[in-house]
Short mmCIF file of C-alpha atoms in Angstrom, two decimals:
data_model
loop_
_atom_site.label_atom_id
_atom_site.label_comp_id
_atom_site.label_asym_id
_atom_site.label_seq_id
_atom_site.Cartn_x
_atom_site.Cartn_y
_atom_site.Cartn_z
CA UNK A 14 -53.10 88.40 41.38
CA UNK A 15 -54.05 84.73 40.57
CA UNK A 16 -54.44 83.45 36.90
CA UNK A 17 -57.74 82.28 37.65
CA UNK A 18 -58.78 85.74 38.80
CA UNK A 19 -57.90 87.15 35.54
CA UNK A 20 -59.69 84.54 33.54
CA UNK A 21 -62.76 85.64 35.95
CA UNK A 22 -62.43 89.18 35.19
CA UNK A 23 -62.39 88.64 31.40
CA UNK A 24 -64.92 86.25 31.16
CA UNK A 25 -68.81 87.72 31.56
CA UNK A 26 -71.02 85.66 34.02
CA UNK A 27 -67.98 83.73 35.66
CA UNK A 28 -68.34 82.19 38.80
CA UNK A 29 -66.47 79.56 41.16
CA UNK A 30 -69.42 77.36 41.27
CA UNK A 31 -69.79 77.50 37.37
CA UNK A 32 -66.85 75.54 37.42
CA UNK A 33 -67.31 71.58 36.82
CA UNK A 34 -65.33 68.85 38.57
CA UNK A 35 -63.35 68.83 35.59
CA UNK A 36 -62.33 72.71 35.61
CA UNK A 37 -63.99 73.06 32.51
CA UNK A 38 -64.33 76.52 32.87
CA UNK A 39 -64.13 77.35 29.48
CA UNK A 40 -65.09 74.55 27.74
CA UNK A 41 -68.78 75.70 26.39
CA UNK A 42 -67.18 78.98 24.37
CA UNK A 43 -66.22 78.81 21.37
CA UNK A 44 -62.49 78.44 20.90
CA UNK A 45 -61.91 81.57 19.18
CA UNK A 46 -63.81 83.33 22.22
CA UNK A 47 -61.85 80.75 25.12
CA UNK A 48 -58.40 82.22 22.87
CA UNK A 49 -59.35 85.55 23.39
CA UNK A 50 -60.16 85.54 27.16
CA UNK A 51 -56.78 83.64 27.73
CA UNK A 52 -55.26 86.00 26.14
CA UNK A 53 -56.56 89.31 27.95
CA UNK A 54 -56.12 87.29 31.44
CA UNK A 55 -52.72 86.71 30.99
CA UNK A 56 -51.46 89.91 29.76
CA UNK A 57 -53.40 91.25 32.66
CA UNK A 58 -52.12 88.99 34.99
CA UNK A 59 -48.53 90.04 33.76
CA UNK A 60 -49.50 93.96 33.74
CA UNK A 61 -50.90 93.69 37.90
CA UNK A 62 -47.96 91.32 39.28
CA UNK A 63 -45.62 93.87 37.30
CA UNK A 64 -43.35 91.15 35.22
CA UNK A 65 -40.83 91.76 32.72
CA UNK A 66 -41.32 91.32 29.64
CA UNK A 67 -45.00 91.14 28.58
CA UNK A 68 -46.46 87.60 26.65
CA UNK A 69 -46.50 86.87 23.07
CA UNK A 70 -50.33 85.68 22.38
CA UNK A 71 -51.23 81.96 23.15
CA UNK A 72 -49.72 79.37 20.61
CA UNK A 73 -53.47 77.74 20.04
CA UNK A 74 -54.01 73.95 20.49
CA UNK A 75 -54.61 71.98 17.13
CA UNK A 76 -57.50 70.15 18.46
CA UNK A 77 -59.27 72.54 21.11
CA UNK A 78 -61.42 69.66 22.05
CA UNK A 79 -61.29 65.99 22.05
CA UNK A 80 -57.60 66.31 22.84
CA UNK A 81 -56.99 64.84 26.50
CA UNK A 82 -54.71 61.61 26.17
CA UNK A 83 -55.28 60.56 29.68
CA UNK A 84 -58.70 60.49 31.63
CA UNK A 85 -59.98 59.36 34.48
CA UNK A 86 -63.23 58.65 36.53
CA UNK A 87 -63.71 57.88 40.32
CA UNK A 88 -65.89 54.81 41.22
CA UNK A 89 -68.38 55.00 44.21
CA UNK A 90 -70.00 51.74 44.92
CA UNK A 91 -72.63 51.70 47.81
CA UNK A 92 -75.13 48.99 47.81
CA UNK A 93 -77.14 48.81 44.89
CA UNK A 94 -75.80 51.84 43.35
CA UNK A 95 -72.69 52.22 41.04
CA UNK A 96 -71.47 55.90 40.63
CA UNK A 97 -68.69 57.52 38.20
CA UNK A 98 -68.59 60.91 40.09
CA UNK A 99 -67.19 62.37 36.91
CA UNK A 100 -69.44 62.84 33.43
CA UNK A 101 -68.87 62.32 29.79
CA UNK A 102 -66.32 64.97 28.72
CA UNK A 103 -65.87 67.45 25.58
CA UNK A 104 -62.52 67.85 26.48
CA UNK A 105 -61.89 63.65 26.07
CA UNK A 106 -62.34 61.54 22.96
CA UNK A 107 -65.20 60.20 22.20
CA UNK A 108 -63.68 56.38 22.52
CA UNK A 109 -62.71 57.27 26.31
CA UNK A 110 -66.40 58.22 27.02
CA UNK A 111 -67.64 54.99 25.39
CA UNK A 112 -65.03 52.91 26.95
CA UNK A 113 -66.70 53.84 30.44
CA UNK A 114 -69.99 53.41 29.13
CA UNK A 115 -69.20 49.86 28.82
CA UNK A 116 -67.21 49.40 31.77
CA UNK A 117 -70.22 50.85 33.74
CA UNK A 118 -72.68 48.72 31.93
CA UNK A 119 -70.80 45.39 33.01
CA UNK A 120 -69.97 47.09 36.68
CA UNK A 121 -73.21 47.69 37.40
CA UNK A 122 -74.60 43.21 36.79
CA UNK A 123 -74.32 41.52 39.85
CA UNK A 124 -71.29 39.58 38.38
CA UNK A 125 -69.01 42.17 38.72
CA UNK A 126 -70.04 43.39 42.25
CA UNK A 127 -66.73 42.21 44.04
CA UNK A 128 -64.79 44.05 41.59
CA UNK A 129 -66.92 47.34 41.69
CA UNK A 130 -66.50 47.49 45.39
CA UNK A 131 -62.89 47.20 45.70
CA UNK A 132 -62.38 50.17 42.61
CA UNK A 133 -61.01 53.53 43.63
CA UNK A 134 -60.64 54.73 39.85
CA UNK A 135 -60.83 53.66 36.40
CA UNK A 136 -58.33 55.78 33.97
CA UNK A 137 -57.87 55.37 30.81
CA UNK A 138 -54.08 56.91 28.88
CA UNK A 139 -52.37 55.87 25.63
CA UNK A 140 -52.40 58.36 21.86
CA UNK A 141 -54.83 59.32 19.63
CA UNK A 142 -54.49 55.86 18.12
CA UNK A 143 -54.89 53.13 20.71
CA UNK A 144 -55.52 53.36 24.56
CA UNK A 145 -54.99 51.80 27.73
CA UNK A 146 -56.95 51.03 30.90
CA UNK A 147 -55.66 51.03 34.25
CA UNK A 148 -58.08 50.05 37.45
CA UNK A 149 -56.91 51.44 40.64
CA UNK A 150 -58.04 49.18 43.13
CA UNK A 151 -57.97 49.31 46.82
CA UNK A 152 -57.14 45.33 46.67
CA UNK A 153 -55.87 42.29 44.32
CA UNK A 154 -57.09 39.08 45.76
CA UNK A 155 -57.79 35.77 43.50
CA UNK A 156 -61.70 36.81 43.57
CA UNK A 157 -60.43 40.65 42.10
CA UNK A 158 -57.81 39.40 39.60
CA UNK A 159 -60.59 36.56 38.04
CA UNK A 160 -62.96 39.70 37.13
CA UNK A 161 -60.32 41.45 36.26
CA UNK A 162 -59.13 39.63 33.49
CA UNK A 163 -62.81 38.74 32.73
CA UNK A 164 -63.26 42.15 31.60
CA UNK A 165 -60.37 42.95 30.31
CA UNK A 166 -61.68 40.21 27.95
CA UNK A 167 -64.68 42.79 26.76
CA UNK A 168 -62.36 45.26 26.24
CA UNK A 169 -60.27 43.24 23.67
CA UNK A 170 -63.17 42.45 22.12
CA UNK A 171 -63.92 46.49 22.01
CA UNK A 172 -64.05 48.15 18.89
CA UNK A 173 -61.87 50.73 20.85
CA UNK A 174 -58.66 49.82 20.31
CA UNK A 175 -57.56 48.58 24.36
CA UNK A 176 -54.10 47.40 23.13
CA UNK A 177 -53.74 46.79 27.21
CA UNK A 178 -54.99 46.72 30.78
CA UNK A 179 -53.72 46.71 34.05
CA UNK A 180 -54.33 46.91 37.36
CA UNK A 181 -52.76 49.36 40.21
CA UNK A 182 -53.05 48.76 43.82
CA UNK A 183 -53.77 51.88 46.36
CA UNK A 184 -55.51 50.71 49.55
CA UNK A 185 -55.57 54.58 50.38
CA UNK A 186 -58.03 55.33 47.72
CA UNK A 187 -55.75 58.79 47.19
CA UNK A 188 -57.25 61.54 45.22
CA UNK A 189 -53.64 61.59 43.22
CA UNK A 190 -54.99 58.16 41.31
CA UNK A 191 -51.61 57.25 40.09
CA UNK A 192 -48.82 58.05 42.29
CA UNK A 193 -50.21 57.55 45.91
CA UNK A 194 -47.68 55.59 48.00
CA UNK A 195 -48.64 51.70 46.91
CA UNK A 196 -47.93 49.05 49.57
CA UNK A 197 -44.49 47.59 49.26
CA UNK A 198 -45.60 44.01 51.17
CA UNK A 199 -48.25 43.36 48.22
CA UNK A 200 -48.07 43.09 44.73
CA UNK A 201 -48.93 46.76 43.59
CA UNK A 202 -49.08 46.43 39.97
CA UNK A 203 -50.24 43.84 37.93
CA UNK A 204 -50.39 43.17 33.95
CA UNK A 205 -53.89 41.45 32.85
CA UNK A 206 -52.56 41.90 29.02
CA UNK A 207 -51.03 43.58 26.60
CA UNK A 208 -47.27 45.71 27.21
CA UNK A 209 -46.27 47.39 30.35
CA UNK A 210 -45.59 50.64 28.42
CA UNK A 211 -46.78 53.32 26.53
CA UNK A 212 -45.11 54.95 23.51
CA UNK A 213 -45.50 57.86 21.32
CA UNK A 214 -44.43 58.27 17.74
CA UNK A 215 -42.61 61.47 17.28
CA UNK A 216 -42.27 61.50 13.29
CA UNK A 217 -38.54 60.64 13.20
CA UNK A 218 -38.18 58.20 16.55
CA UNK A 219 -40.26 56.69 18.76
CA UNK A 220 -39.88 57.02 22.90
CA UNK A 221 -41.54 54.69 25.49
CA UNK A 222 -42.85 55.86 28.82
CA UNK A 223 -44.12 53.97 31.75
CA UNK A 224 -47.82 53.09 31.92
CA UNK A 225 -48.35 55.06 35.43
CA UNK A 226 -45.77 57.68 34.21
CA UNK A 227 -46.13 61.51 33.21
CA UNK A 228 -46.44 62.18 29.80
CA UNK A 229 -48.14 65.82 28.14
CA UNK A 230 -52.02 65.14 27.98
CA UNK A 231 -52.30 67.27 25.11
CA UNK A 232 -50.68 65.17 22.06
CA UNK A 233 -52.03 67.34 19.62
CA UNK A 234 -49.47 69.76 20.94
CA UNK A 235 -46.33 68.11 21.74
CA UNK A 236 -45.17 69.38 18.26
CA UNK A 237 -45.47 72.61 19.06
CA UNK A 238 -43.66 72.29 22.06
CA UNK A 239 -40.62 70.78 20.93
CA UNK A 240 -40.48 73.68 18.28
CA UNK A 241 -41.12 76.35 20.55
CA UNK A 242 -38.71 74.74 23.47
CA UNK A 243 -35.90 74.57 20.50
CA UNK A 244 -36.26 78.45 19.28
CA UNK A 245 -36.06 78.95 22.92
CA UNK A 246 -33.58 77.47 24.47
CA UNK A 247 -31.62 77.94 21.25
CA UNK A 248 -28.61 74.78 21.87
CA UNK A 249 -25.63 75.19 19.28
CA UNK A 250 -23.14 72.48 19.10
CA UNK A 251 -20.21 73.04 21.97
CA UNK A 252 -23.29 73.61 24.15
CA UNK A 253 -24.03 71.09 27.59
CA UNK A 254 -27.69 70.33 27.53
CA UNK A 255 -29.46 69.83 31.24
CA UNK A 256 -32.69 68.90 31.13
CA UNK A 257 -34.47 69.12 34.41
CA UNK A 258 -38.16 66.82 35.21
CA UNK A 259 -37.16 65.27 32.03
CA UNK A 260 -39.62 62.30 32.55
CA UNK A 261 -38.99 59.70 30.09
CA UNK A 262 -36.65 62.32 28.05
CA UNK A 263 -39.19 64.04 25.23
CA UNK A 264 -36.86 67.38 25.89
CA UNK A 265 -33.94 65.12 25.98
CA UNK A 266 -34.37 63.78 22.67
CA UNK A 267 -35.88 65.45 20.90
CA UNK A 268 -33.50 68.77 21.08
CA UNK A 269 -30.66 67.00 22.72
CA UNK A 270 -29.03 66.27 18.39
CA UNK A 271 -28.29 69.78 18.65
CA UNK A 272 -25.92 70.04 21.74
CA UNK A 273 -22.58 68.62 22.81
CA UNK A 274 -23.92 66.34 25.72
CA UNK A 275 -27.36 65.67 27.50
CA UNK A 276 -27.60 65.19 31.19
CA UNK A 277 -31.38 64.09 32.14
CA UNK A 278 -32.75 64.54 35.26
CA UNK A 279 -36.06 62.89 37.04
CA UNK A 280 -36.34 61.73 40.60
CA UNK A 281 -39.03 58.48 39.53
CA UNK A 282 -36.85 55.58 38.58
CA UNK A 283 -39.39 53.94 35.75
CA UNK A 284 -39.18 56.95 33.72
CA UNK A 285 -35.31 57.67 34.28
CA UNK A 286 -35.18 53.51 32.82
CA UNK A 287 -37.33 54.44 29.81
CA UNK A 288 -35.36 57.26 28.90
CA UNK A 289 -31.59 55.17 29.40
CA UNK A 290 -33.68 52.45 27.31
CA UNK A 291 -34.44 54.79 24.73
CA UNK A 292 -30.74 56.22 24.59
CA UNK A 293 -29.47 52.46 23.96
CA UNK A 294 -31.96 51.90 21.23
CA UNK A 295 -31.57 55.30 19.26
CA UNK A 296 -27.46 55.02 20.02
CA UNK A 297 -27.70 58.33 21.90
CA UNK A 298 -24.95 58.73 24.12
CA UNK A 299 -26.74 61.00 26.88
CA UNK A 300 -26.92 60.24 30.08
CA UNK A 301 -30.06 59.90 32.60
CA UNK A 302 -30.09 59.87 36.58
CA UNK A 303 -32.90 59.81 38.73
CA UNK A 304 -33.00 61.81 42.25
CA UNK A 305 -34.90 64.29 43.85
CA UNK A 306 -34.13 67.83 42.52
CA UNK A 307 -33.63 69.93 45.59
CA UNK A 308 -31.04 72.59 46.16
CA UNK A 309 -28.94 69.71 47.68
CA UNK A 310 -28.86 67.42 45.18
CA UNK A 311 -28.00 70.51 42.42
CA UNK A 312 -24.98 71.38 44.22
CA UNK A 313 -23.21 67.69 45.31
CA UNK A 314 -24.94 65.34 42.81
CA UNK A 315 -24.57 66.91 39.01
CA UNK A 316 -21.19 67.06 37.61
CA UNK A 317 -20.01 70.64 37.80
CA UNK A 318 -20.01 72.82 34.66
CA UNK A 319 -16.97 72.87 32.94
CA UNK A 320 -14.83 76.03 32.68
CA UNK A 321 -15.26 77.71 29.26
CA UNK A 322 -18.14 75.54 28.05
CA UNK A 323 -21.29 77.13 27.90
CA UNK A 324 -24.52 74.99 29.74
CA UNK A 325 -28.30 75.74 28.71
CA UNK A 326 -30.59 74.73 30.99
CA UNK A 327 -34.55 73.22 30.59
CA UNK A 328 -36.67 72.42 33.82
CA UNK A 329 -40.00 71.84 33.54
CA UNK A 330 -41.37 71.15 36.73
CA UNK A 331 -44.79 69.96 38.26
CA UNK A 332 -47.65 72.42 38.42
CA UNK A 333 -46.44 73.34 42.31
CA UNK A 334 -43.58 74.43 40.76
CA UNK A 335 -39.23 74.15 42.18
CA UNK A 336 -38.05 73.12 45.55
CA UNK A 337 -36.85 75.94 47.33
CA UNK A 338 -33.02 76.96 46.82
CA UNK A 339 -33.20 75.09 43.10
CA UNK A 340 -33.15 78.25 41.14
CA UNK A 341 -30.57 80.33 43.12
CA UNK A 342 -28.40 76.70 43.19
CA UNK A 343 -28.94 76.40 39.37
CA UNK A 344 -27.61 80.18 39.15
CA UNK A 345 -24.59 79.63 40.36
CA UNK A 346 -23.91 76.87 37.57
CA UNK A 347 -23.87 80.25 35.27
CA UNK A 348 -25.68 78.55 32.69
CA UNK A 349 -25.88 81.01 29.74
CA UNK A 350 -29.99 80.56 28.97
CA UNK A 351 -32.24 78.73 30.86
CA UNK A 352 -35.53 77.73 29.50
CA UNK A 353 -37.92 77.38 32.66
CA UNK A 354 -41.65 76.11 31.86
CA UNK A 355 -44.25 76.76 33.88
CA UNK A 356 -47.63 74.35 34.51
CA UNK A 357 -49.00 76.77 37.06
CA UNK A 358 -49.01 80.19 35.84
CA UNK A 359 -49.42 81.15 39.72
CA UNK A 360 -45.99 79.95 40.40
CA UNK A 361 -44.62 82.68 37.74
CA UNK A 362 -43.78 86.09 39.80
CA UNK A 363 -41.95 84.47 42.45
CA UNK A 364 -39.54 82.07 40.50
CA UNK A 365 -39.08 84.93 37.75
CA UNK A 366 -38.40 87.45 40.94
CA UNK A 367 -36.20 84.56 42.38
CA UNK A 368 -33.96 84.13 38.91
CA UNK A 369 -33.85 88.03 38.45
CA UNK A 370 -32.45 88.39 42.10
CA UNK A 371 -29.51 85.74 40.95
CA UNK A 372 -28.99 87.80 37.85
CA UNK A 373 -31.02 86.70 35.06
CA UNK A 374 -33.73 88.44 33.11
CA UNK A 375 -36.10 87.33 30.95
CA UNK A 376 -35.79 87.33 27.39
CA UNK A 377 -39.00 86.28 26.17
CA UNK A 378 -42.62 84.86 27.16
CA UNK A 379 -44.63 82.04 25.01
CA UNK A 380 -47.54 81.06 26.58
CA UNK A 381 -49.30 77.66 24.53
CA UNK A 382 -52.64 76.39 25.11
CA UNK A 383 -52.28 73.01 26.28
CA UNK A 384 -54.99 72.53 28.73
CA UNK A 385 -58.06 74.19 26.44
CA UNK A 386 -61.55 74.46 28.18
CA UNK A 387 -60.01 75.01 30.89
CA UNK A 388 -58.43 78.50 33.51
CA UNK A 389 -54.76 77.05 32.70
CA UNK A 390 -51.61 77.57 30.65
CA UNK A 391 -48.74 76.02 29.97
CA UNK A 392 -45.82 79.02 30.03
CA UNK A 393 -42.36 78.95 28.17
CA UNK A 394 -39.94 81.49 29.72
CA UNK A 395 -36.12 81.94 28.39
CA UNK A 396 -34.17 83.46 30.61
CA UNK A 397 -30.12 84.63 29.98
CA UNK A 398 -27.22 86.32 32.35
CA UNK A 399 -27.57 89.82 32.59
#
């Protein structure tokens, strides 16, 4: 059974085409009533696919609505008629929604026609505090780069808080608006103002992440997170911490105090140099490499667990989920828990079948609302040795 099936069955009057381009499935209920479907699909969903262990209920989101960090619209220019194919979201806050009322309302004047053509998206990331806008253009010649900075002159101007723009070049106009392979003879990426990176304030330090890196949409929740992934995992001192699609390091730091060493793993270089920057600055001595993590590079490329110290493991990978041969490879590192988080709930039975064949069962389930309004999940599960 699909997740998405589940949240069908439990919610009256569902259908596929009641769906938005957003996946806002769920986004007109209230979120008591959203809670409450969520968590009768996902216990069913457990109960049919016939997984150990059954869910604790749904850590909520703080802000249910409003939340999303990072947003994004796709431009359509034909000839005398501008189109965002995406609408003014609930899910968004309210400054991202202006912010591409005025970028439409300046798109749309016959000055700006060279640079509406050549736009594939406009997206917009930062905190709940300031934000950022990238334009993904399918070309940066002088004519592009003049409007460019021309409006990125309104936006400083903005009551919105633009602390910075940029602008990314993808000729392939790729659906995947950040990470679409850029041309390598061109300049791909190029600063109009304001710093190359984004940062988020975590209380007690501060980490910085690349502008067209990953980073949790959902900041309302990163708190949560952390906490949860720390009860979880559950790192005492002689422990060796490997954290797996560590991104810029937000696992790495912010559990890696309570271990013996950190090992940080993410196969984009930008990210992998924000988190060794971050090390230097907080005097952290962990250590960060960046490769592909595939059964291959498990077995000849991390150092091999020492005899008689015990290893934890964290991977949180993308929404399609591990390379094959990365669970059983991680395994045989006898790592004594392993705290594997799941984007796509879909992806579940077959990893949790995969790490029970290699003899490891699962100790508990913590679903958290990250993505409200819409048919998804993010899912803690803490495995040990049997």
């Amino acid at each position: 059974m699909f997740f998405e099936q589940a949240i069908a069955h439990n919610l009256p009057n569902y259908t596929k085409e009641s769906d938005s381009a957003y996946g806002e499935t769920l986004a007109p209920l209230d979120y008591k009533d959203e809670l409450k479907v969520k968590n009768e699909a996902i216990r069913e969903f457990w109960e049919v696919n016939r997984l150990a262990r059954g869910p604790q209920p749904i850590v909520a989101s703080p802000m249910p609505r409003n939340y999303r960090t990072t947003s994004k619209r796709q431009v359509e220019m034909k000839p005398g008629d501008l189109r965002f194919n995406e609408y003014d979201s609930i899910l968004e806050p309210e400054e991202h929604n202006a912010i591409y009322r005025l970028l439409f309302d300046k798109l749309i004047t016959p000055a700006y026609k060279p640079l509406a053509y050549a736009l594939n998206w406009l997206i917009i990331r930062g905190t709940y505090k300031y934000r950022v806008v990238i334009f993904n253009v399918k070309k940066l010649d002088a004519s592009i780069v003049r409007k460019l900075k021309q409006i990125s002159e309104v936006l400083q101007q903005s009551p919105y808080h633009v602390t910075a723009a940029h602008a990314y070049v993808d000729p392939t106009g790729s659906n995947y608006y950040l990470e679409a392979k850029r041309p390598t003879d061109t300049l791909n990426f190029k600063q109009l103002y304001g710093p190359r990176e984004l940062s988020l304030d975590l209380g007690h330090f501060r980490l910085k992440y690349p502008v067209t890196g990953f980073s949790q949409i959902n900041e309302s929740q990163i708190h949560n997170l952390i906490k949860s992934a720390s009860r979880l995992l559950g790192l005492e001192k002689g422990d060796h911490f490997l954290d797996l699609y560590c991104g810029y390091g937000l696992f790495s730091f912010a559990l890696g105090e309570a271990a013996k060493s950190v090992l940080g793993v993410e196969w984009e270089g930008p990210s992998i140099d924000c988190a060794k920057a971050s090390a230097r600055f907080l005097k952290k001595n962990y250590k960060f490499i960046a490769g592909k993590i595939d059964e291959t590079f498990v077995q000849m490329r991390l150092p091999r667990p020492i005899p008689g110290e015990p290893e934890r493991i964290l991977l949180d990978p993308p929404r399609k989920g591990t390379e094959p041969g990365v669970i059983r490879a991680l395994a045989m590192r006898k790592p004594v828990r392993v705290l594997h988080i799941f984007c796509g709930t879909d992806e579940i039975p077959a990893a949790l079948a995969e790490w029970e064949r290699y003899g490891y069962r699962v100790k508990e389930v913590l679903p958290m609302d990250l993505f409200p309004g819409t048919p998804h999940l993010e899912t803690l599960v803490a495995l040990e040795k049997k």
